[in-house]
Short mmCIF file of C-alpha atoms in Angstrom, two decimals:
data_model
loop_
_atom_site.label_atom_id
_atom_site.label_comp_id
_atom_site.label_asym_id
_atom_site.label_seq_id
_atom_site.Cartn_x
_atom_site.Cartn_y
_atom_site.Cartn_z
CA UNK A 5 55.51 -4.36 -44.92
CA UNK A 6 57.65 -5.28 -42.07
CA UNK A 7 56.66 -7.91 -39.23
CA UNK A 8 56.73 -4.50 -36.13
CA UNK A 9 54.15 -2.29 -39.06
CA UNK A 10 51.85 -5.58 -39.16
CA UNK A 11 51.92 -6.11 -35.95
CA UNK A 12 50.59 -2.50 -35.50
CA UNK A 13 47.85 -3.24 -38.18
CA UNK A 14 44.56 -3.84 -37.27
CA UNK A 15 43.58 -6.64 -38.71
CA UNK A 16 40.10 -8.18 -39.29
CA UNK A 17 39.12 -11.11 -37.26
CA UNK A 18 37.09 -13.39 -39.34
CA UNK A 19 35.69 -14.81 -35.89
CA UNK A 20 34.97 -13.26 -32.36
CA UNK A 21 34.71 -16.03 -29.39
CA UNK A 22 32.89 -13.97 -26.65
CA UNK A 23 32.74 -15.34 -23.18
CA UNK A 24 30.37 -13.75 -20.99
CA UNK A 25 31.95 -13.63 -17.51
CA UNK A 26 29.39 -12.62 -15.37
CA UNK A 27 26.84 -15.05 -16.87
CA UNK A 28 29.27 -18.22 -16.15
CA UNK A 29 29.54 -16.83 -12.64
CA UNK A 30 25.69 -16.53 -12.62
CA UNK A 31 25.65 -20.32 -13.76
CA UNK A 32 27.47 -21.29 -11.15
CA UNK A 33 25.99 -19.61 -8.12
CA UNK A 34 22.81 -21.38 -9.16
CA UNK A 35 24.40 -24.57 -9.03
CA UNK A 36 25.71 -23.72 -5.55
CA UNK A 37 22.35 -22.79 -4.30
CA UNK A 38 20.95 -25.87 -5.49
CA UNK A 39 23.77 -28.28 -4.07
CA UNK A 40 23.21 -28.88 -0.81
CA UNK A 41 27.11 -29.77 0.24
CA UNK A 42 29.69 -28.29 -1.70
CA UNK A 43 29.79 -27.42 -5.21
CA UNK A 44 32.81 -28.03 -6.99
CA UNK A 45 33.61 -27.68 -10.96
CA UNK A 46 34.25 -30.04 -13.72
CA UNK A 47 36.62 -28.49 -16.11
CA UNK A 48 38.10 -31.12 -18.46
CA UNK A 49 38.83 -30.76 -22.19
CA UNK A 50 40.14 -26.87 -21.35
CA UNK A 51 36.65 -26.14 -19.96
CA UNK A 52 34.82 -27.74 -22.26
CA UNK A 53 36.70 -25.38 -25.36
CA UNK A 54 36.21 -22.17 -22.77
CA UNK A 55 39.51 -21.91 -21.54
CA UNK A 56 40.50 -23.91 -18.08
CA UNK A 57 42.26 -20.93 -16.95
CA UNK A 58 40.16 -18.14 -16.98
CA UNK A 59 37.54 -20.46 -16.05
CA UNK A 60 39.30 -21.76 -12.54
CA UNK A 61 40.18 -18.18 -11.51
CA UNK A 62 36.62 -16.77 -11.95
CA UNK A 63 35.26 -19.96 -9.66
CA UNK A 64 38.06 -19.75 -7.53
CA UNK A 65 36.79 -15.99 -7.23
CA UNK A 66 33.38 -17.46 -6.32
CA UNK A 67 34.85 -19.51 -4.04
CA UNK A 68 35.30 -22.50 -5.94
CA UNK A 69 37.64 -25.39 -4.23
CA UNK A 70 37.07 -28.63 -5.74
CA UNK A 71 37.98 -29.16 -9.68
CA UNK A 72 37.74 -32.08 -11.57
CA UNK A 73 40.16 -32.43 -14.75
CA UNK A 74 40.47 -35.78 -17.32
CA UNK A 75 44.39 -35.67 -17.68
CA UNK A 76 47.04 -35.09 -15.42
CA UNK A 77 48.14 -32.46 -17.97
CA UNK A 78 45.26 -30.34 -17.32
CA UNK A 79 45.79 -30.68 -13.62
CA UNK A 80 49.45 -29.44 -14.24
CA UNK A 81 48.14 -26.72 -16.23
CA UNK A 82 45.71 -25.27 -13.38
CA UNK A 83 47.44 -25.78 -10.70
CA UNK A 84 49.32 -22.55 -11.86
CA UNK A 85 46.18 -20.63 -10.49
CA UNK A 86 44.39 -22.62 -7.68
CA UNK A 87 45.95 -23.88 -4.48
CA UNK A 88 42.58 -25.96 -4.06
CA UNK A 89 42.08 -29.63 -4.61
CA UNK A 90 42.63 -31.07 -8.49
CA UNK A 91 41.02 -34.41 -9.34
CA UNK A 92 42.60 -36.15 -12.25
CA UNK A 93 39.44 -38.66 -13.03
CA UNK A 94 41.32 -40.56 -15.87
CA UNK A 95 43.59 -41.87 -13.11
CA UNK A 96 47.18 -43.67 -13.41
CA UNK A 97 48.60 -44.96 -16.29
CA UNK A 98 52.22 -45.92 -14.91
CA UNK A 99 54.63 -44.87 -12.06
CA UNK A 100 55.81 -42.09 -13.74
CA UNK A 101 52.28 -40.54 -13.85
CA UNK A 102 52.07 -41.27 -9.77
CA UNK A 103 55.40 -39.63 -9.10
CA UNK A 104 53.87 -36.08 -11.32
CA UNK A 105 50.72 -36.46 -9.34
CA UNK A 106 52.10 -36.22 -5.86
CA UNK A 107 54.76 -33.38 -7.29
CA UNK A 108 52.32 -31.14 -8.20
CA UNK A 109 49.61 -32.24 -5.45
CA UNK A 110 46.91 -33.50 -7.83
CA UNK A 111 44.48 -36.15 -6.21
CA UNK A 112 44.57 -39.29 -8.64
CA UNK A 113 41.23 -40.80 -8.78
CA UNK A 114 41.45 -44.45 -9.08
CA UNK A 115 39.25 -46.69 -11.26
CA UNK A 116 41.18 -49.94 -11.29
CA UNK A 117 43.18 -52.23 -8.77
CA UNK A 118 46.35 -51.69 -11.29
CA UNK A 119 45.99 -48.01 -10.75
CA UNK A 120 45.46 -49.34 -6.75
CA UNK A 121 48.87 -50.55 -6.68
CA UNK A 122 50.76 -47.56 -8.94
CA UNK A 123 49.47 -45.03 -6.21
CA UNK A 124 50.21 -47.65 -3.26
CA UNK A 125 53.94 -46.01 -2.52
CA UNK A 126 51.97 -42.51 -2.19
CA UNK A 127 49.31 -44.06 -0.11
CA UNK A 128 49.20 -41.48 2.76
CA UNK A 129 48.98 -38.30 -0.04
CA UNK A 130 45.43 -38.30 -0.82
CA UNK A 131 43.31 -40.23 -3.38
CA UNK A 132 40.15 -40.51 -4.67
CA UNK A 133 38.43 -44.21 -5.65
CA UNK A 134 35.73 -44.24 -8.33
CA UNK A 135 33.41 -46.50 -8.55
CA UNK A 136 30.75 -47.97 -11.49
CA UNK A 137 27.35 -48.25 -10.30
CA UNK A 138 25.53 -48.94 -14.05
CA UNK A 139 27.47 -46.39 -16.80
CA UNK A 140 30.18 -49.37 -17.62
CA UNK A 141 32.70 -47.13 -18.46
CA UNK A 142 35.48 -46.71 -16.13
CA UNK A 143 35.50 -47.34 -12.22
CA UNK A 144 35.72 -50.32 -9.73
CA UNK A 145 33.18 -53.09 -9.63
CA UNK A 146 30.65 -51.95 -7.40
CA UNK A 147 29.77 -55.10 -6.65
CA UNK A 148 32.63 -55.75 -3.85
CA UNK A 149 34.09 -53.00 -2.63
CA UNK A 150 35.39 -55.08 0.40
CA UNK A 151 38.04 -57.02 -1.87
CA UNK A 152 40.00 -54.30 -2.39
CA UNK A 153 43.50 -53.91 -0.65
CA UNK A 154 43.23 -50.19 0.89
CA UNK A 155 45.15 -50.26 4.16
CA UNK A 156 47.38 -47.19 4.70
CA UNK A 157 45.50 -45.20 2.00
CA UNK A 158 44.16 -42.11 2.28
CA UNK A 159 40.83 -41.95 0.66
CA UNK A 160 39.65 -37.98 0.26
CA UNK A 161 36.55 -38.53 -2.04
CA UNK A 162 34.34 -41.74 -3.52
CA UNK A 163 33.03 -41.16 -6.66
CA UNK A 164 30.23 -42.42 -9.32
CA UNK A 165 28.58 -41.17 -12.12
CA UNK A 166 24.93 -41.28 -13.17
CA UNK A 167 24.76 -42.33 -16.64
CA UNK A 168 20.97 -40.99 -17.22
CA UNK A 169 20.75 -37.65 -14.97
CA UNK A 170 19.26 -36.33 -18.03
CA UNK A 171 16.18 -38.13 -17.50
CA UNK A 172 14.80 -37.57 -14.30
CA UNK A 173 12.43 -40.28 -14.42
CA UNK A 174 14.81 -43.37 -15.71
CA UNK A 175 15.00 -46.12 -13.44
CA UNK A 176 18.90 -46.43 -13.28
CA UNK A 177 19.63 -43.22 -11.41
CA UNK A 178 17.65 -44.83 -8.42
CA UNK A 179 18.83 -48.03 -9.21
CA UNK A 180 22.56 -46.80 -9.08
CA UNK A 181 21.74 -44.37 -6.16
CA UNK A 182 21.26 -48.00 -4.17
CA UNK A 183 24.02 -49.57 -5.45
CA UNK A 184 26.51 -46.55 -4.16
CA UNK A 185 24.54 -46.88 -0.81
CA UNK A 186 25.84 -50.18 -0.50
CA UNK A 187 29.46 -49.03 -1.56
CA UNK A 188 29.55 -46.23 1.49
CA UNK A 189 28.65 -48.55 4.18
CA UNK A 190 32.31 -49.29 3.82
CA UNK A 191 33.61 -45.90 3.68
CA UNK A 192 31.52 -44.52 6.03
CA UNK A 193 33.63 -41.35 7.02
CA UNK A 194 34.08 -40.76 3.60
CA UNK A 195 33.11 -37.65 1.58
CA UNK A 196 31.42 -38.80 -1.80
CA UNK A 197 30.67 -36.83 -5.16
CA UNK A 198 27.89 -38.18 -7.40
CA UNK A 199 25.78 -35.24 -8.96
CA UNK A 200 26.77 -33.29 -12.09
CA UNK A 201 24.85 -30.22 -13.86
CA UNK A 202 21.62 -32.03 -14.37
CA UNK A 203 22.21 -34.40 -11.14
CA UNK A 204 22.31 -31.75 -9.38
CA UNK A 205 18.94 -30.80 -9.86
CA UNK A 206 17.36 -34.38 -9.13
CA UNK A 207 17.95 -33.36 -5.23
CA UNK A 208 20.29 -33.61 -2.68
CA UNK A 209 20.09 -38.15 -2.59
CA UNK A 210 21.79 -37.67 -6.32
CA UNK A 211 24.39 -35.31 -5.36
CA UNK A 212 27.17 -36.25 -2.60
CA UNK A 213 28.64 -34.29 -0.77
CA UNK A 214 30.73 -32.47 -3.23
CA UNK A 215 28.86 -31.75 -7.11
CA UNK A 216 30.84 -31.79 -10.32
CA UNK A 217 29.05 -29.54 -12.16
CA UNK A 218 30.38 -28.95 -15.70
CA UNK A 219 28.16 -28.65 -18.76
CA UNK A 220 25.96 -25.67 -16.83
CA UNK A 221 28.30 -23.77 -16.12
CA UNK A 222 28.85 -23.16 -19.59
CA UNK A 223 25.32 -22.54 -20.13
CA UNK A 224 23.70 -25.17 -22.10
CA UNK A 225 20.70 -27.70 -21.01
CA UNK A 226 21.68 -30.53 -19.00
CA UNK A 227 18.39 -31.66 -19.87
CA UNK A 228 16.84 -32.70 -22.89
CA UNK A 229 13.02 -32.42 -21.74
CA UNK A 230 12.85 -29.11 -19.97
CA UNK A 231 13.45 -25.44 -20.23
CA UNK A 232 17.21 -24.40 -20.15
CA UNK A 233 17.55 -22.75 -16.67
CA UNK A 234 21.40 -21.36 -17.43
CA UNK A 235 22.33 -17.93 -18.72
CA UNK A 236 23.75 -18.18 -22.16
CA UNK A 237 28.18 -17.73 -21.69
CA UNK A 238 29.75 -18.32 -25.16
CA UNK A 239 28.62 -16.81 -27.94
CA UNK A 240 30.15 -17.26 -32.01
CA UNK A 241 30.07 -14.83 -34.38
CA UNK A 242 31.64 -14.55 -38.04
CA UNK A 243 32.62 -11.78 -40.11
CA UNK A 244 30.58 -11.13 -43.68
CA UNK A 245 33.57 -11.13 -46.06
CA UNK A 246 30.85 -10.52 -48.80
CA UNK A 247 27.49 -10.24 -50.15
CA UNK A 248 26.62 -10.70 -53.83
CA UNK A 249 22.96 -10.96 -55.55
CA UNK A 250 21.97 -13.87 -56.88
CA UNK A 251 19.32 -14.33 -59.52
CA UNK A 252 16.59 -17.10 -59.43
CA UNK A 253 17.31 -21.15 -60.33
CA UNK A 254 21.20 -20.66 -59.36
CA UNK A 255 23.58 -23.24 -57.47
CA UNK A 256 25.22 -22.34 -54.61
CA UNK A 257 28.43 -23.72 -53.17
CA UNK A 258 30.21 -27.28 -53.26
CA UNK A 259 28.01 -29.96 -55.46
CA UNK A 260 25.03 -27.24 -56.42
CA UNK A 261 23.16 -28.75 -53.49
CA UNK A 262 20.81 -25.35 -53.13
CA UNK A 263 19.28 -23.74 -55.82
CA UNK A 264 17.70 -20.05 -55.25
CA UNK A 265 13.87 -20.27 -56.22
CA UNK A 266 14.13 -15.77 -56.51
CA UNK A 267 16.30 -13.53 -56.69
CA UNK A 268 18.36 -13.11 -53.45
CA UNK A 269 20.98 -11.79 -51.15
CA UNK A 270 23.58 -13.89 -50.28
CA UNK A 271 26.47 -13.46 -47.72
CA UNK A 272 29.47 -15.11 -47.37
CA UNK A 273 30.62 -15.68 -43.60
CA UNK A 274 34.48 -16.40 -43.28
CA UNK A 275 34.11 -19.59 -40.82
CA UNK A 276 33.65 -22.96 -41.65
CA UNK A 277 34.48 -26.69 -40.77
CA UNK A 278 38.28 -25.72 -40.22
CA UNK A 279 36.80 -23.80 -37.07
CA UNK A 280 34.36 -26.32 -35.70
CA UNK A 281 31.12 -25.88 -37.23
CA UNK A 282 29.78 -29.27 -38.29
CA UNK A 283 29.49 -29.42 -41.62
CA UNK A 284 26.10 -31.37 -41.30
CA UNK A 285 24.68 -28.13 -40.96
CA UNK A 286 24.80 -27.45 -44.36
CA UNK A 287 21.27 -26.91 -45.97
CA UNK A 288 19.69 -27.02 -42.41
CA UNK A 289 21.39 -24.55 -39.95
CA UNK A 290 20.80 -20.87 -39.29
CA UNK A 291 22.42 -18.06 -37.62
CA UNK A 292 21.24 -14.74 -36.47
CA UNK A 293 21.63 -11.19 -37.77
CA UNK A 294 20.41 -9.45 -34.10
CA UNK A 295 16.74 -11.41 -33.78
CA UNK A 296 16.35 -12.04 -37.65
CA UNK A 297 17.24 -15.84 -38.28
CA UNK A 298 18.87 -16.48 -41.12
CA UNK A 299 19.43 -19.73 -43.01
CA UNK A 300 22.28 -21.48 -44.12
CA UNK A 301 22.29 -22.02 -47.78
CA UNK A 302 24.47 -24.35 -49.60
CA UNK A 303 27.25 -26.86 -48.27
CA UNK A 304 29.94 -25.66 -45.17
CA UNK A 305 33.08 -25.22 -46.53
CA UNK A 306 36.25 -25.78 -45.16
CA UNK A 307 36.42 -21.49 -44.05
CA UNK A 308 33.41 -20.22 -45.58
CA UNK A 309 29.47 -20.84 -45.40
CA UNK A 310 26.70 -18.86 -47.35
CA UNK A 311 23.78 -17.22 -45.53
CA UNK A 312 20.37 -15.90 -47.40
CA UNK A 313 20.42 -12.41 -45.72
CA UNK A 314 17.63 -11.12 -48.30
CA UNK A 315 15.51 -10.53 -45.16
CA UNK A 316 18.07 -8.43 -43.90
CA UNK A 317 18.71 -5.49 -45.87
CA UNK A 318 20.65 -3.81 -43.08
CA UNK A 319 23.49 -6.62 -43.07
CA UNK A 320 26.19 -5.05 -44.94
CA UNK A 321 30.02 -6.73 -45.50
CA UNK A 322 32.71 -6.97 -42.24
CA UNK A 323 29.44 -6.75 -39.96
CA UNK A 324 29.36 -10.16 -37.63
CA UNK A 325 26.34 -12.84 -37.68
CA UNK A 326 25.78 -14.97 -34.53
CA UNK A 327 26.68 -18.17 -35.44
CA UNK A 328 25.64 -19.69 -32.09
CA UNK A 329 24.77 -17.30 -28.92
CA UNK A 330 21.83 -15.78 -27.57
CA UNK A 331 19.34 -15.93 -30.81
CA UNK A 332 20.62 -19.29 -32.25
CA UNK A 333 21.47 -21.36 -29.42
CA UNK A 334 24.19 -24.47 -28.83
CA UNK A 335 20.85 -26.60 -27.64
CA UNK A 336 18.87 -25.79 -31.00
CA UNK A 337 21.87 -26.43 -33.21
CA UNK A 338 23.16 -29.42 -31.86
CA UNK A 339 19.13 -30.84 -32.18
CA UNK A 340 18.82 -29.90 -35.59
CA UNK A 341 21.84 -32.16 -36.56
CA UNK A 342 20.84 -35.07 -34.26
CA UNK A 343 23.74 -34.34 -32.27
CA UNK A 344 24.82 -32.97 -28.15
CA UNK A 345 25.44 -29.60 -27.64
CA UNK A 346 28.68 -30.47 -25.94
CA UNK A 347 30.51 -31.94 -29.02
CA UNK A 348 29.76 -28.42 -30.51
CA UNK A 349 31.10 -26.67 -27.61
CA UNK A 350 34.36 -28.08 -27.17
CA UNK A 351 35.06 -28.81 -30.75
CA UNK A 352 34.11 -25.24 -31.21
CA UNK A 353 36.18 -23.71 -28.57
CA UNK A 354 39.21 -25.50 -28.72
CA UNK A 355 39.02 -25.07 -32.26
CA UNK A 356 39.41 -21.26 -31.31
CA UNK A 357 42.00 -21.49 -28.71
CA UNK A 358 44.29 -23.97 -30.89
CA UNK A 359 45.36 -21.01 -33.42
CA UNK A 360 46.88 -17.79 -33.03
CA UNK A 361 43.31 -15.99 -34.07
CA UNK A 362 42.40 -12.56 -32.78
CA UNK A 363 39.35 -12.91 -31.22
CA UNK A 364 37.22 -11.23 -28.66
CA UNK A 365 37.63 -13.10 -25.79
CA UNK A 366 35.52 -11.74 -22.82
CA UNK A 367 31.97 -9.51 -23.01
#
């Protein structure tokens, strides 16, 4: 067979990655209602696995100006399809990295006095200063703000992070609400940004005046103690590559760690670790044949798990189980392996968009 007659083959996807447009967009107008300034969009990591592209032209569709990115690679990358402002949060790592930032007009946000100085020959293009108010992970002291050396600079944005949104009742989100207080009174024209997906919905003192949403939009909790308020937008489904029936007291898979107590159906799905799905869902997980639930037998395998379909006589070979979606969701997974939901999204998703696999991309 030649590489044009493949090419006009149809061939079976073993996966479909379906991204549900009009529920991210949904996602994200309820953010907006709920932000009382202006709601802008964390998309780091490609969009959390979604795809940074797609995802910035549907927002900018919604009117979307604001985007916050880790690298100044994915700032490059997107600024290919918004003309609004890019916020690289890792910041500056050397001269050459402040020279890219003001070519393609991404706003560096700045977490450290050496990253101060690397941006100080750009001072009049914008910037954006980040400070630590109780997470201890990256940002300036926020315990004297008037030490720093900013004359000539051009400050857009002043940033924190709340490191336990999540929880509307812990302490520390006041606590670092107070400290930030403090930190304005000497940038008092200043625009700030504070609240992502779940800060958001702590009210307008724990949001700025620009929100970073970015785990909502993709539909999963922000919370661990409440209802999920967000409209489900990815959804993963594999292909049954076969079904055999297997008698009572047999092994299955790697190690013989299930044995079949009767006789039963068991399907082979054609995804496995190689495509993101943790393997400590082996024994434990399920997935979803329409609303039947069906559980994951045996040990994940590099491209394969098993499934006991026997209460689903319907399920025949090449038809697609939901491995994660609107029956089996990213929040119930990632709980039943002690895990967040957002390690299985983006290891999931970039998984999918780092090969050369057909897959359905859009509902």
């Amino acid at each position: 067979m030649t590489r044009s007659s493949l090419n006009q083959t149809r061939l079976l996807s073993q996966k479909q990655y379906i991204f549900d447009r009009e529920n991210f967009l949904t996602n994200y107008e309820l953010l907006q209602s709920k932000t009382v300034g202006t709601c802008g969009a964390t998309i780091k990591r490609n969009a959390y696995g979604t795809g940074a592209i797609r995802a910035v032209k549907l927002l900018s569709s919604a009117g979307c100006q604001h985007f916050f990115v880790s690298t100044i690679q994915e700032g490059i990358q997107i600024r290919t399809c918004t003309s609004g402002f890019i916020y690289v949060l890792s910041g500056l790592g050397n001269s050459e990295e402040a020279k890219i930032c003001r070519s393609f007009n991404l706003t560096p946000v700045l977490n450290t006095p050496e990253q101060l100085n690397l941006w100080k020959p750009y001072r009049e293009q914008p910037c954006a200063l980040h400070f630590d108010t109780g997470m201890n992970r990256v940002g300036f002291d926020h315990t004297n703000p008037e030490q720093l050396d900013l004359a000539g600079f051009e400050i857009r944005l002043l940033l924190t992070h709340l490191a336990c949104a999540d929880d509307a009742k812990h302490p520390l989100n006041r606590e670092q609400i107070t400290r930030f207080e403090k930190i304005k009174i000497q940038f008092p024209t200043t625009p700030t940004s504070i609240g992502n997906s779940a800060g958001i919905f702590l009210g307008p003192k724990f949001q700025g005046d620009i929100t970073r949403p970015g785990i909502g939009l993709y539909g999963v909790n922000p919370f661990s103690d409440q209802p999920n308020v967000f409209s489900n937008v990815v959804t993963l489904k594999g292909r049954v590559v076969q079904i055999r029936s297997v008698q009572e007291v047999n092994s299955i898979g790697y190690g013989a760690t299930y044995q079949t107590l009767r006789e039963s159906r068991i399907a082979i799905v054609g995804v496995g670790y190689a495509d993101g799905i943790p393997r400590a869902l082996s024994n434990i997980g399920e997935v979803a044949f329409g609303h039947v639930r069906l559980p994951i037998v045996g040990r994940v395998t590099m491209d394969a798990i098993h499934i006991d379909c026997s209460n689903a006589p319907d399920l025949q070979e090449n038809d697609y189980v939901e491995i994660f979606g609107n029956t089996v969701s990213i929040d119930s997974m990632a709980q039943q392996i002690n895990t967040i939901p957002y390690e299985i999204l983006t290891q999931i998703g970039n998984a999918m968009h780092s090969e050369n696999n057909q897959f359905k991309a859009d509902h």
